[in-house]
Coordinates of C-alpha atoms in Angstrom, one line a residue:
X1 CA -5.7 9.3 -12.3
X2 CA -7.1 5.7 -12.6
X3 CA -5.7 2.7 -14.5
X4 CA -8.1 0.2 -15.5
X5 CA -6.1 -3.0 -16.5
X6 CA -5.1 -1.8 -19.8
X7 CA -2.0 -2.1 -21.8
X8 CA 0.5 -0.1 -21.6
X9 CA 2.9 0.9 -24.7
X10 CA 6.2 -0.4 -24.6
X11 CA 8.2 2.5 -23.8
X12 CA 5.6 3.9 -21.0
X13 CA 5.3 1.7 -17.7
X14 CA 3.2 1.6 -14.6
X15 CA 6.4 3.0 -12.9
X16 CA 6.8 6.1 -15.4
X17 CA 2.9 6.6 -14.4
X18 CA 4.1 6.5 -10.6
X19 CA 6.8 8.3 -10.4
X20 CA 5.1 11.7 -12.0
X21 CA 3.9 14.5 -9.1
X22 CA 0.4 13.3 -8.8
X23 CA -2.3 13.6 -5.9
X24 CA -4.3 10.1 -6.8
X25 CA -3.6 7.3 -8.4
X26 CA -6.0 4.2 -8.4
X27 CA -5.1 0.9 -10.6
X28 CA -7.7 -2.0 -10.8
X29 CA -6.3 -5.2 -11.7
X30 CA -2.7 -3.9 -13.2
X31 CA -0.8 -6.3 -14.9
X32 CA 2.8 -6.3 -14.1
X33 CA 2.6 -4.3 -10.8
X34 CA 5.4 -5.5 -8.8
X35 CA 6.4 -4.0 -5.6
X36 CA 9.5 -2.1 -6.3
X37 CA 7.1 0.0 -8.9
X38 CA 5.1 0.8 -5.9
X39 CA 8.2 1.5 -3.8
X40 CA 8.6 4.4 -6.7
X41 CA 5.4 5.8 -6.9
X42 CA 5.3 9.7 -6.2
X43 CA 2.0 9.9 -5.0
X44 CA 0.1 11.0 -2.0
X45 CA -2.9 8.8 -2.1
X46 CA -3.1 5.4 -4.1
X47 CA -5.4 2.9 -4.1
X48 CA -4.6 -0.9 -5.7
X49 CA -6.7 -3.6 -6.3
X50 CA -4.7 -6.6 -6.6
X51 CA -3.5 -10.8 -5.3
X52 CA -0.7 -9.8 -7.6
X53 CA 1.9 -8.5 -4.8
X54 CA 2.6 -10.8 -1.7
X55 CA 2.1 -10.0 2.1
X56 CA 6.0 -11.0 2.1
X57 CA 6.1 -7.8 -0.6
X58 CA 3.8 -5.4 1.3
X59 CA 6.4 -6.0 4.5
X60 CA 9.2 -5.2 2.1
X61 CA 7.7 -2.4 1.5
X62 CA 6.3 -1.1 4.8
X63 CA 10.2 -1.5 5.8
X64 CA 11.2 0.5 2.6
X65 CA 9.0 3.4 4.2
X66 CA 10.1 2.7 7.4
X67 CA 13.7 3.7 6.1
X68 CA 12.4 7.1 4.7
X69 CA 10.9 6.1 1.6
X70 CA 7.9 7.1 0.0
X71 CA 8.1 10.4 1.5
X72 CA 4.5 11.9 -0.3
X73 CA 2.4 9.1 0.6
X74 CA 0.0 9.6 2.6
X75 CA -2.8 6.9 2.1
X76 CA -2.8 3.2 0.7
X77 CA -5.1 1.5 0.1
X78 CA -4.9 -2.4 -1.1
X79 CA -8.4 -4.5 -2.1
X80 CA -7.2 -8.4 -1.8
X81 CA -9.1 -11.3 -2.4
X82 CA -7.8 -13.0 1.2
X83 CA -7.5 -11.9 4.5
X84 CA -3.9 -11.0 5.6
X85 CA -1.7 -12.8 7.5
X86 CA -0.6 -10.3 10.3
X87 CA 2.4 -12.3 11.4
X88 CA 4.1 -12.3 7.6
X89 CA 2.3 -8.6 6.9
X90 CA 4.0 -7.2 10.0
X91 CA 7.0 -9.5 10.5
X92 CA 10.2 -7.2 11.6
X93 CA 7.9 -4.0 11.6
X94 CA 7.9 -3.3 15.7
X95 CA 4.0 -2.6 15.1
X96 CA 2.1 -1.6 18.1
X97 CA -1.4 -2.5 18.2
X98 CA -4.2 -0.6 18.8
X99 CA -8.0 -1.2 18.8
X100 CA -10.5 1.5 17.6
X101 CA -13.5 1.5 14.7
X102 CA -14.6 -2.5 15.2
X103 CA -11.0 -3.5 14.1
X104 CA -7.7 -4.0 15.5
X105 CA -5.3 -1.6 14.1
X106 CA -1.6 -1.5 14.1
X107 CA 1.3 1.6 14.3
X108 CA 4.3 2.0 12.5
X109 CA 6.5 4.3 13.0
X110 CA 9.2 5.5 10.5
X111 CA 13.1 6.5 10.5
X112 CA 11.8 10.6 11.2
X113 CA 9.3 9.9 13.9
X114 CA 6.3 9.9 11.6
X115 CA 3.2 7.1 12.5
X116 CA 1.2 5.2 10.2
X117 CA -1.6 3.1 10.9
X118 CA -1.9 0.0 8.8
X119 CA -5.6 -1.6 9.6
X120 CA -7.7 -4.3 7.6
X121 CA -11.4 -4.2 7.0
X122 CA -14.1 -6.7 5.2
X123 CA -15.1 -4.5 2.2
X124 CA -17.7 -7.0 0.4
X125 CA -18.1 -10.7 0.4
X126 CA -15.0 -12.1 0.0
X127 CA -12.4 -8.5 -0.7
X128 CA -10.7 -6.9 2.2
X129 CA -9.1 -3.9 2.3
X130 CA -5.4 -3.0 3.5
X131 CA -5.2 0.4 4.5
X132 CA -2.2 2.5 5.2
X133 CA -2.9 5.9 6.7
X134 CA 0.4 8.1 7.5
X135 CA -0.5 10.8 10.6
X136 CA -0.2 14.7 9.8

């Protein structure tokens, strides 16, 4: 499913979208996208394109699925318009780096022994991509 910055009705929420069983979901631009929607999405891979949500946000919610949430995902990806801070992205995480691909990559591993790898990588000009892969 893809949302494309429009308006949502009252009643029906970026969150109510979320939390439904779905395989994809890719938002360009939402409005109103904070990160405790995210930390309810249902989804196994998502893809957001937003400045909206901080790096101080992102960590909140790295730790979130540290703790066991967000149990379906399995990619995220994040298009920003600035190059994250590592130190605020990855504060309290106990990341371990690793290099491979051109880019320095950090692991993450959560409450049931599952890895992630978050990474970073120049997509275009001036929009990077976070990306969140959890291991099989």
């Amino acid at each position: 499913m893809k949302l494309d910055c429009g308006r949502l009705q009252e009643h029906f929420s970026i969150q109510h979208i979320g939390m439904t069983n779905l395989k994809e979901l890719e938002m360009y631009a939402p409005r109103n996208l904070r990160n405790e929607d995210v930390s309810t999405f249902n989804v196994k891979k998502c893809l957001i394109s937003t400045d909206k949500i901080s790096l101080r946000d992102w960590n909140r919610f790295f730790k979130l699925w540290i703790k066991g949430s967000n149990l379906r995902l399995e990619h995220l990806i994040i298009e920003r318009n600035a190059i994250p801070e590592w130190n605020i992205l990855l504060n309290g995480l106990k990341a371990e780096e690793t290099e491979g691909e051109g880019s320095t990559k950090f692991i993450v591993r959560n409450s049931r022994g599952i890895c992630a790898k978050i990474g970073c990588k120049l997509l275009y000009r001036d929009v990077f991509q976070m990306e969140f892969t959890v291991s099989k």
